[in-house]
CSV table of C-alpha atoms in Angstrom, one decimal:
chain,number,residue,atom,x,y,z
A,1,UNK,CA,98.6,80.8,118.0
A,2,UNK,CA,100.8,83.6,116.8
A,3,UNK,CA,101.3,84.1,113.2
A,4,UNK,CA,105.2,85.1,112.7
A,5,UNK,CA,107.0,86.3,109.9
A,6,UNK,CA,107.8,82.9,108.9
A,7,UNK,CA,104.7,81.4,109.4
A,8,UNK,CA,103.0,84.0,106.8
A,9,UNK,CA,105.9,83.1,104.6
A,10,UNK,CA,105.2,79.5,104.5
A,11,UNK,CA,101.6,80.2,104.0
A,12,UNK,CA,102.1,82.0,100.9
A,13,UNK,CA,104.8,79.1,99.6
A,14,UNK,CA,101.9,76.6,100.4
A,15,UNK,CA,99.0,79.0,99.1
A,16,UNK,CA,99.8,80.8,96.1
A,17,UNK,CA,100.5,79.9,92.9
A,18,UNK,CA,103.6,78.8,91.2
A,19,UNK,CA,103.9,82.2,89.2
A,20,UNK,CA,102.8,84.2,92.4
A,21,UNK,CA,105.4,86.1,94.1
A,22,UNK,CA,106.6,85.1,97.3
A,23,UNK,CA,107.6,87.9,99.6
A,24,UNK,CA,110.6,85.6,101.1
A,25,UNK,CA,111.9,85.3,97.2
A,26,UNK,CA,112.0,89.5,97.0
A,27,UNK,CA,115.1,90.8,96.0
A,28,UNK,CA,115.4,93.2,98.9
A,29,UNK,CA,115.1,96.5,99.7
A,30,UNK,CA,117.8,99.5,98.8
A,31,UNK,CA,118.8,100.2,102.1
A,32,UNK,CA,119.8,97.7,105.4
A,33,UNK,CA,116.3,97.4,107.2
A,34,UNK,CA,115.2,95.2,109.4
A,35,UNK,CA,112.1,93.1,109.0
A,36,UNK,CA,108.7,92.4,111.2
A,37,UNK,CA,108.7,89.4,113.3
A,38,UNK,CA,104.8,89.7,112.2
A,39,UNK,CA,104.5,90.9,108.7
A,40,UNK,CA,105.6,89.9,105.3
A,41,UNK,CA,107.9,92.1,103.7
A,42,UNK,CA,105.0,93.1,101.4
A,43,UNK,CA,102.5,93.9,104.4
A,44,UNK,CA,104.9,96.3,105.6
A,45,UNK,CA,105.6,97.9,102.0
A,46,UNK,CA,101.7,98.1,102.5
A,47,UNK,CA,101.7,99.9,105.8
A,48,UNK,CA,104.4,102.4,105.0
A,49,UNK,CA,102.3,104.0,102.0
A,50,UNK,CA,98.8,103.8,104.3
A,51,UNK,CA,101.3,106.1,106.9
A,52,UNK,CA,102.6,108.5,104.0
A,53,UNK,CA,101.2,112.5,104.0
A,54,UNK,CA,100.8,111.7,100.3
A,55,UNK,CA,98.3,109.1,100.9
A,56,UNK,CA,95.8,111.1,103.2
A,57,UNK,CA,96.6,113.7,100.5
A,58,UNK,CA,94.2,112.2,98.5
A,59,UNK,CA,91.1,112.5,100.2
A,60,UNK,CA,90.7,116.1,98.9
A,61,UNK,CA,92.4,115.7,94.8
A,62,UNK,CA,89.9,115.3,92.2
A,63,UNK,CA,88.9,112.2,90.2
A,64,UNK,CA,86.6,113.5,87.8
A,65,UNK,CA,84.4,116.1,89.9
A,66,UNK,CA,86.2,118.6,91.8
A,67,UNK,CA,86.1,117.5,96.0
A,68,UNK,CA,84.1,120.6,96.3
A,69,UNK,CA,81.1,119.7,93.8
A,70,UNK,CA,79.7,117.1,96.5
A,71,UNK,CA,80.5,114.5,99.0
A,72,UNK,CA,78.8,111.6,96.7
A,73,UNK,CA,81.7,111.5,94.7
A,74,UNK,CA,84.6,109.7,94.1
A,75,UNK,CA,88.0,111.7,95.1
A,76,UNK,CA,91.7,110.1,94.7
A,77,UNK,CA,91.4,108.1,97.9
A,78,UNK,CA,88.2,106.4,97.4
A,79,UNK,CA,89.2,105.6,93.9
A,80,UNK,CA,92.8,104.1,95.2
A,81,UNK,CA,90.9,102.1,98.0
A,82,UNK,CA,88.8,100.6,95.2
A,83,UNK,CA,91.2,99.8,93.0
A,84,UNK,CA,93.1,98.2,96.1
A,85,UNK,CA,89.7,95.8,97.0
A,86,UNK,CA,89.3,94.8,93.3
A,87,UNK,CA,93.4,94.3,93.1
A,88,UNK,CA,93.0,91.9,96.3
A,89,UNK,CA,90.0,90.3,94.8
A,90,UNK,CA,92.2,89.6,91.3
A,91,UNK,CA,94.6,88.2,92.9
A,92,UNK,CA,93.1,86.2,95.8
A,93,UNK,CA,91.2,84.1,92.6
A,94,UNK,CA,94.2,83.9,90.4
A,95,UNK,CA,96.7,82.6,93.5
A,96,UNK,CA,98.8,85.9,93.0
A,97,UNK,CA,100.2,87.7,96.2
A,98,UNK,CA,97.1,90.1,97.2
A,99,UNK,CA,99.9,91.7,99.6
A,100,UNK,CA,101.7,92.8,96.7
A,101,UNK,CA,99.3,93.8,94.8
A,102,UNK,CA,97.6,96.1,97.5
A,103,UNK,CA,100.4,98.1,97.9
A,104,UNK,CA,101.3,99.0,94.6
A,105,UNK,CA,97.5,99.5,94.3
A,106,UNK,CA,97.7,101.7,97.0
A,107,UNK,CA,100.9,103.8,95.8
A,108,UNK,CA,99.7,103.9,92.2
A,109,UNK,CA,98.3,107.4,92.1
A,110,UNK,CA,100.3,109.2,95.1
A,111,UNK,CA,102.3,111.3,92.6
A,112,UNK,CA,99.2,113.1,91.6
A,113,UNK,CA,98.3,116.7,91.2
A,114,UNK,CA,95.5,118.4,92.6
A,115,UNK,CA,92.3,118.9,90.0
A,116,UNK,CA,93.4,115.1,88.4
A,117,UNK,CA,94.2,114.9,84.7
A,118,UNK,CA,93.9,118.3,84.3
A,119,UNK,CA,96.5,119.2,87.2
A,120,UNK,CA,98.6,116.6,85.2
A,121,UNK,CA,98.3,118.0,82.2
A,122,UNK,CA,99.1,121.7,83.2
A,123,UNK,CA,102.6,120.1,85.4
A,124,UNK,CA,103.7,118.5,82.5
A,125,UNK,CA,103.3,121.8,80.2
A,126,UNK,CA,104.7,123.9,82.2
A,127,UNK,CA,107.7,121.6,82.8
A,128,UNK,CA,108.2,121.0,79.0
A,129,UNK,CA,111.7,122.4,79.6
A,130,UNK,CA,112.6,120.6,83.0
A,131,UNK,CA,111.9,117.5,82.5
A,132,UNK,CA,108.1,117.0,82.3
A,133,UNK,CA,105.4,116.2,84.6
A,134,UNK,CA,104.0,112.7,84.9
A,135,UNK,CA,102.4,111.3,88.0
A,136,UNK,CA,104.1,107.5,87.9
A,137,UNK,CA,107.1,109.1,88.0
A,138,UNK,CA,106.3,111.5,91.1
A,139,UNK,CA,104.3,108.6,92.5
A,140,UNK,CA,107.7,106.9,92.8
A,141,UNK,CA,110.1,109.8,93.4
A,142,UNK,CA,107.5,110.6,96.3
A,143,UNK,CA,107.9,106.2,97.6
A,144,UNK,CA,111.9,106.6,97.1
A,145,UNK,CA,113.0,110.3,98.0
A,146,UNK,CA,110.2,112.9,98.6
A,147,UNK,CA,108.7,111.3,101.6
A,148,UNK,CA,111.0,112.1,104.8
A,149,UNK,CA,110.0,109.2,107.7
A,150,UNK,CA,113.3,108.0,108.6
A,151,UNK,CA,116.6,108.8,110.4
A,152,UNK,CA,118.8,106.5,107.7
A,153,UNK,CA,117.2,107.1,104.3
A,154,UNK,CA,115.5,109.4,102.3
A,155,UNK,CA,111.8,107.3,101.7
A,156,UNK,CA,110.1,104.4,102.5
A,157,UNK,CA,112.4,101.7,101.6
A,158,UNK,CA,109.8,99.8,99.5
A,159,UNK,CA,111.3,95.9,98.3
A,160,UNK,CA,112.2,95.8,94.7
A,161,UNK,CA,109.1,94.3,93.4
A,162,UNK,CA,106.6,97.1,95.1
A,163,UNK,CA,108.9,99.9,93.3
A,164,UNK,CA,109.3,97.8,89.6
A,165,UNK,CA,105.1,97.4,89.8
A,166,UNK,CA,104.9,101.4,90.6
A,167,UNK,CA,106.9,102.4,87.6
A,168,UNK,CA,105.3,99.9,85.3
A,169,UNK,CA,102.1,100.7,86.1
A,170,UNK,CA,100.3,100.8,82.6
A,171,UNK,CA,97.1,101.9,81.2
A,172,UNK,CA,96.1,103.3,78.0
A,173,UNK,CA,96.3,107.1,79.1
A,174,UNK,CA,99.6,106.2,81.5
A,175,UNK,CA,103.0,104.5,79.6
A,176,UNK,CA,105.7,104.0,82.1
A,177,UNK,CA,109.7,104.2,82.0
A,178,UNK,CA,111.1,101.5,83.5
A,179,UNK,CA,114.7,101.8,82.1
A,180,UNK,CA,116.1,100.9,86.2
A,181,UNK,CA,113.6,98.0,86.5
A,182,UNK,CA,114.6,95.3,83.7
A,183,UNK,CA,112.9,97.2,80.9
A,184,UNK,CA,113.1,94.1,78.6
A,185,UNK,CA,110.4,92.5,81.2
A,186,UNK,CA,106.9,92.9,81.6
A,187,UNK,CA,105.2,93.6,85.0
A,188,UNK,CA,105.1,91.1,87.0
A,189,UNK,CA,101.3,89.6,87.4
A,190,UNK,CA,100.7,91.6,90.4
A,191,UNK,CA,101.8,94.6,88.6
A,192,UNK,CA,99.7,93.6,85.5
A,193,UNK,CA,97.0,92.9,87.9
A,194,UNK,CA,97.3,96.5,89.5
A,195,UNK,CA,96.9,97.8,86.1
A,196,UNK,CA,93.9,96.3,85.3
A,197,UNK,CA,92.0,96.8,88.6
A,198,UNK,CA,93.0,100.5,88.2
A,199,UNK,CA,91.1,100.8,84.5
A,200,UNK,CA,88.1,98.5,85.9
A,201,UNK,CA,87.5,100.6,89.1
A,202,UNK,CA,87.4,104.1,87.0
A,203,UNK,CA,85.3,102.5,84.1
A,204,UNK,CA,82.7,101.4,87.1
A,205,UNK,CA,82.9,104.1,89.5
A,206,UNK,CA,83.1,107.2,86.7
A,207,UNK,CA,79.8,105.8,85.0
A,208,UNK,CA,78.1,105.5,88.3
A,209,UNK,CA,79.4,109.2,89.6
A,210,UNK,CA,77.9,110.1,85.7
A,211,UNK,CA,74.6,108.9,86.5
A,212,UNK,CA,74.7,110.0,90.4
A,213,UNK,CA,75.3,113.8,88.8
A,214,UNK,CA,72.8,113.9,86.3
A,215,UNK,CA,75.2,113.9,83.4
A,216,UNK,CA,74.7,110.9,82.1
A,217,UNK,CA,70.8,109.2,82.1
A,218,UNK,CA,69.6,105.9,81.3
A,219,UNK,CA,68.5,107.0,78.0
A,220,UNK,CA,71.6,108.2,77.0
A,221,UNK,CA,73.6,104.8,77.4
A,222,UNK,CA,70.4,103.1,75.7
A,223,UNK,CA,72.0,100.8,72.5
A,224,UNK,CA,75.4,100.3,74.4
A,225,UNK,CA,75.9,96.6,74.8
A,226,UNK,CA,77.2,96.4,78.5
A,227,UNK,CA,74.8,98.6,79.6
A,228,UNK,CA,72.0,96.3,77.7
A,229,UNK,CA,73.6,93.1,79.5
A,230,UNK,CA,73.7,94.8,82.9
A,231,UNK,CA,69.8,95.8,82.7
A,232,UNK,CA,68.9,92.7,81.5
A,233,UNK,CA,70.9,91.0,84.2
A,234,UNK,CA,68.9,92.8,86.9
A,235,UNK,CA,65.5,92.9,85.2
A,236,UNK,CA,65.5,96.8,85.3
A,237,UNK,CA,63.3,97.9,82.2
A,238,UNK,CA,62.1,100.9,83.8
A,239,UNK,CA,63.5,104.7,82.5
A,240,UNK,CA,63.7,106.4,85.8
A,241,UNK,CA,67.4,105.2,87.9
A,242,UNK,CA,66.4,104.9,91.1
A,243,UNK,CA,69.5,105.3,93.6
A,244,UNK,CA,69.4,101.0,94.4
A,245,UNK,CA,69.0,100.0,91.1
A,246,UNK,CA,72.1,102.5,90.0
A,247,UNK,CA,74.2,100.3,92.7
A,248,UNK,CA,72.6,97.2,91.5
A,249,UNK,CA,74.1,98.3,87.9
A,250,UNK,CA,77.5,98.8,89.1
A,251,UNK,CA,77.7,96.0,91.4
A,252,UNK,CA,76.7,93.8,88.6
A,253,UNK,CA,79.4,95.6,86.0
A,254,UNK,CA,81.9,95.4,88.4
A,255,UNK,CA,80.9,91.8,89.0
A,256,UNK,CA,81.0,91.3,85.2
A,257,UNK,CA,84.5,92.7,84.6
A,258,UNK,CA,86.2,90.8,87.4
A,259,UNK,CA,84.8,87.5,86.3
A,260,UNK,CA,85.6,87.8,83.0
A,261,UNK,CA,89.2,89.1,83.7
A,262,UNK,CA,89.9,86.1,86.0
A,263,UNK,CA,88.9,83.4,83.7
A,264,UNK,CA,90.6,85.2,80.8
A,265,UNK,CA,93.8,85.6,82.9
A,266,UNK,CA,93.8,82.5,83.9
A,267,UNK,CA,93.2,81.3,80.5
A,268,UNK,CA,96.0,83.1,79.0
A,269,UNK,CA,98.8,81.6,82.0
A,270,UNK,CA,97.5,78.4,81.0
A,271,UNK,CA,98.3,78.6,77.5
A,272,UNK,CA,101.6,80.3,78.3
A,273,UNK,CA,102.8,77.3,80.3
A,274,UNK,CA,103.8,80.2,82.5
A,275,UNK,CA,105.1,78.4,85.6
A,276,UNK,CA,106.8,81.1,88.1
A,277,UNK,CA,106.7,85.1,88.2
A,278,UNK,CA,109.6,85.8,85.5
A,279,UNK,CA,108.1,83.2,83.2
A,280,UNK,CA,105.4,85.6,82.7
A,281,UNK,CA,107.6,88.7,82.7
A,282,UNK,CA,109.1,87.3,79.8
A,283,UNK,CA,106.4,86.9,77.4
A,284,UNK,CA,105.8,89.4,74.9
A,285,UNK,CA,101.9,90.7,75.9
A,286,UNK,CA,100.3,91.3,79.5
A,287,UNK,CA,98.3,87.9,80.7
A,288,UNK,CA,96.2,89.9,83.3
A,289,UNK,CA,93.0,91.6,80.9
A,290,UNK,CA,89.8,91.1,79.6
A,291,UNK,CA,88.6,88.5,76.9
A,292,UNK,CA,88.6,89.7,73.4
A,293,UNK,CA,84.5,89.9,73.9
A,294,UNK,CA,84.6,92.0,77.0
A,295,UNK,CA,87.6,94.4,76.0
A,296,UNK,CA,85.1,95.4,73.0
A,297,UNK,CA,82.2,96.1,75.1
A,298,UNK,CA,84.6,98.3,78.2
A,299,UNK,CA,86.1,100.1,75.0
A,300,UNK,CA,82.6,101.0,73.8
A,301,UNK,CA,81.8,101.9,77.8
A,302,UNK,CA,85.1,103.9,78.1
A,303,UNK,CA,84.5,106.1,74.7
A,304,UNK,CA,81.1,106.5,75.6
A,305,UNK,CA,82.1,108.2,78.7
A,306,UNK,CA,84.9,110.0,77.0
A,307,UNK,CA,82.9,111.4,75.1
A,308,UNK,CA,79.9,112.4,77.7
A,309,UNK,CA,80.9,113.2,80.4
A,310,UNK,CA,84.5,113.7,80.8
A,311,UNK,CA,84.4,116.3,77.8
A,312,UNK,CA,80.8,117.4,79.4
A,313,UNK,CA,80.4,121.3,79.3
A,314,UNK,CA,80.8,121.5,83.5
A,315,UNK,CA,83.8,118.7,83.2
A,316,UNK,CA,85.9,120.9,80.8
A,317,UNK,CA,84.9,124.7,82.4
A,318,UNK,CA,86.3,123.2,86.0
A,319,UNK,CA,89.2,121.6,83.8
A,320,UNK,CA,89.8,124.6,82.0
A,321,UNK,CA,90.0,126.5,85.3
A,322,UNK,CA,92.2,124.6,87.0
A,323,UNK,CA,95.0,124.6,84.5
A,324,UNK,CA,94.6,127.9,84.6
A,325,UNK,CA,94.8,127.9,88.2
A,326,UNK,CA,97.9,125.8,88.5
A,327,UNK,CA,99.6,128.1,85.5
A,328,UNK,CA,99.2,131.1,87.3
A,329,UNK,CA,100.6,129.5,90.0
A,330,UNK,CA,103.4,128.2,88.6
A,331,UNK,CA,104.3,131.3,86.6
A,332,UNK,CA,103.9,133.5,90.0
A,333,UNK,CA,106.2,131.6,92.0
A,334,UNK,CA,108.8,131.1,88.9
A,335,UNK,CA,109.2,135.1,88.8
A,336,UNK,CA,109.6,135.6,92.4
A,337,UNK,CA,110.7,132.3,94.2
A,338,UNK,CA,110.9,134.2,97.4
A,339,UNK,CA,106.9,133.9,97.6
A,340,UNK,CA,107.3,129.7,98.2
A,341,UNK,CA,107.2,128.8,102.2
A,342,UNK,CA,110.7,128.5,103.7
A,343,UNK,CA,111.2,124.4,103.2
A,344,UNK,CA,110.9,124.7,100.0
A,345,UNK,CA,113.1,127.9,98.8
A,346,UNK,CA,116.0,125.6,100.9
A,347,UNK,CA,115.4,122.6,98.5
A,348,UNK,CA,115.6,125.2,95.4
A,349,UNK,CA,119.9,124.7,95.0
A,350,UNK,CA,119.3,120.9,95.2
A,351,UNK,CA,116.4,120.2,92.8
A,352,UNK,CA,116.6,123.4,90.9
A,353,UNK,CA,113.5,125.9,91.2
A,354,UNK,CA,111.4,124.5,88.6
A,355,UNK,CA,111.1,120.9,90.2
A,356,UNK,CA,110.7,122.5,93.6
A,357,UNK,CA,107.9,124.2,92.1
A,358,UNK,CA,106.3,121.5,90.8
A,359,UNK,CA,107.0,118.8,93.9
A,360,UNK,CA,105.1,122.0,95.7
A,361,UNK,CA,102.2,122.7,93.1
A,362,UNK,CA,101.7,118.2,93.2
A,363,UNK,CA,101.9,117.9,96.5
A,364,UNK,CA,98.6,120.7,97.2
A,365,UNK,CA,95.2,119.2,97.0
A,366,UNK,CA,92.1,120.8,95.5
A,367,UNK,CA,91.3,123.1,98.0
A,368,UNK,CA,95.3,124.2,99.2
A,369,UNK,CA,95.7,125.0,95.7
A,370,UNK,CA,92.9,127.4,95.5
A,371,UNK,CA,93.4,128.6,98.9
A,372,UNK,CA,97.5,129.4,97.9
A,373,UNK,CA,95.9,131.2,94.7
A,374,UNK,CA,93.2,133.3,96.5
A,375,UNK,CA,96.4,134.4,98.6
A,376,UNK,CA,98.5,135.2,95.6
A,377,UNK,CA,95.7,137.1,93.5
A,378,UNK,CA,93.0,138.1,95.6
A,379,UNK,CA,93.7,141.6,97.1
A,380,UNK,CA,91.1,141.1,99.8
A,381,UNK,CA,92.5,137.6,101.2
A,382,UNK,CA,95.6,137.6,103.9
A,383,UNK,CA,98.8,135.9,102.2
């Protein structure tokens, strides 16, 4: 049996929820495209990011540790790809298009810098004047215009609904404009979902990349109430982490958070009466989240981590450096333009020099960055 376009359609209509959004109910894309005879309009929204140079750009951008420090830890891409399976796991248990989700999953962090929040922080400084820096935004200017794949549009075309979740993607360190996308409305529940698995995959994965490095130790989390619920749910009682009982742990949290989010999700649509995808754009607070209980506990996780190893003496020196690294950049190529490679001094009279800079300086990953500077400022390398 082959499974058309239609066929995938009418297994969604039969499948998902009420409140889950069909791909045959999307409002389109921006410019006439044709569609798959054998994907959903979401699949191929999917496929187009998995194909983009800004995707495979994120095997080598940092998450916390730089890509150099070791091949244990998490960069940009595993990150996104784990935010994707938890996304498609959300939604699979709360009848919400996993389609959907996955691909705004998958495009949520394309706009970022190399060396992560750091790189982010140093954009947006340096582009005070310009218009700021902030990744959701040049996640989605790199979806809608930066991205050059096709004869008829500048792009990848995305539907409506994979563009409105990319510009509301929310979490308490990212606050999105979506002044083009029916500001007055909420995300969507995939959107929401997105937003959630994002928070829940760092939480997990930063805590076990903590531990793997030796910042963190068992001792240190002693007292914290997840982390007494999570040895107790393994029966771990000893003080030395052995490398499968840390992936015990974070299975089990992981396990934990997505259990708990589902149940309260679905609690929260329930007692919204929430019957299609705009009723729950309309309310006034996101239904996808943890419990009250659990969203206690994460925030004591999150501050925890905040506090030890994100602002750990090796974090902050490689931080330190790197918006130092990107500044110098910056500055260098703002005094003498003629420095930046050929495609790029031609965009200079369209976008300004300042935003070509910047679209260059975001689109570099760890190791291009610090191979442009070496050029720049070491005497002894080749430019």
């Amino acid at each position: 049996m082959i499974h058309t376009r239609e066929m995938l359609e009418n297994f969604e209509e039969n499948s998902l929820a009420s409140y889950g959004m069909k791909s045959k109910d999307s409002k389109g894309r921006k410019y006439p495209d044709h569609e798959p005879d054998y994907r959903t309009s979401f699949q191929r929204d999917r496929d187009r990011i998995l194909h983009t140079t800004a995707f495979r750009r994120l095997e080598y951008k940092t998450q916390v540790f730089i890509n150099y420090e070791g091949d244990y830890f998490r960069t940009r891409l595993t990150h996104t790809l784990e935010v994707a399976q938890i996304g498609r796991t959300l939604a699979r248990a709360l009848g919400a298009n996993e389609d959907l989700v996955e691909a705004i999953c998958l495009a949520h962090d394309l706009g970022h810098p190399p060396f992560g929040h750091s790189g982010e922080v140093a954009l947006h400084r340096l582009m005070k004047e310009y218009g700021g820096f902030d990744h959701n935004k040049q996640s989605y200017r790199i979806v809608t215009k930066l991205e050059e794949r096709y004869p008829n549009f500048l792009g990848l075309n995305l539907t409506w609904e994979v563009r409105e979740g990319i510009v509301k993607h929310e979490t308490e360190y990212d606050v999105s404009d979506a002044s083009e996308y029916n500001p007055d409305l909420r995300g969507q529940l995939e959107a929401q979902i997105a937003n959630v698995a994002d928070e829940l995959a760092y939480t997990a994965h930063d805590l076990d990349d903590g531990l793997r490095s030796g910042m963190i130790s068992p001792d240190m989390l002693a007292g914290i109430e997840i982390w007494e619920i999570l040895r107790e749910g393994i029966q771990w009682k000893d003080h030395q982490l052995s490398e499968v009982n840390r992936h015990r742990l974070i299975r089990h949290l992981i396990g934990l958070l997505v259990t708990d989010v589902v149940q309260a999700t679905s609690d929260k649509i329930k007692n919204a009466k929430a019957k299609s995808s705009e009723d729950i754009q309309k309310l006034d607070y996101n239904v996808a989240g943890y419990s009250t209980e659990m969203h206690r506990r994460n925030r004591e996780m999150k501050d925890f981590l905040y506090n030890k190893l994100y602002r750990h003496y090796r974090v902050v020196r490689m931080q330190v450096k790197a918006e130092q690294t990107l500044t110098n950049l910056f500055q260098a190529l703002q005094a003498e333009p003629s420095m930046l490679d050929d495609q790029f001094q031609a965009l200079i009279e369209e976008r300004g020099l300042e935003r070509t800079i910047c679209d260059y300086i975001a689109g570099m990953t760890d190791r291009y960055a610090i191979q442009i500077y070496k050029k720049l400022f070491d005497p002894l390398t080749l430019p």
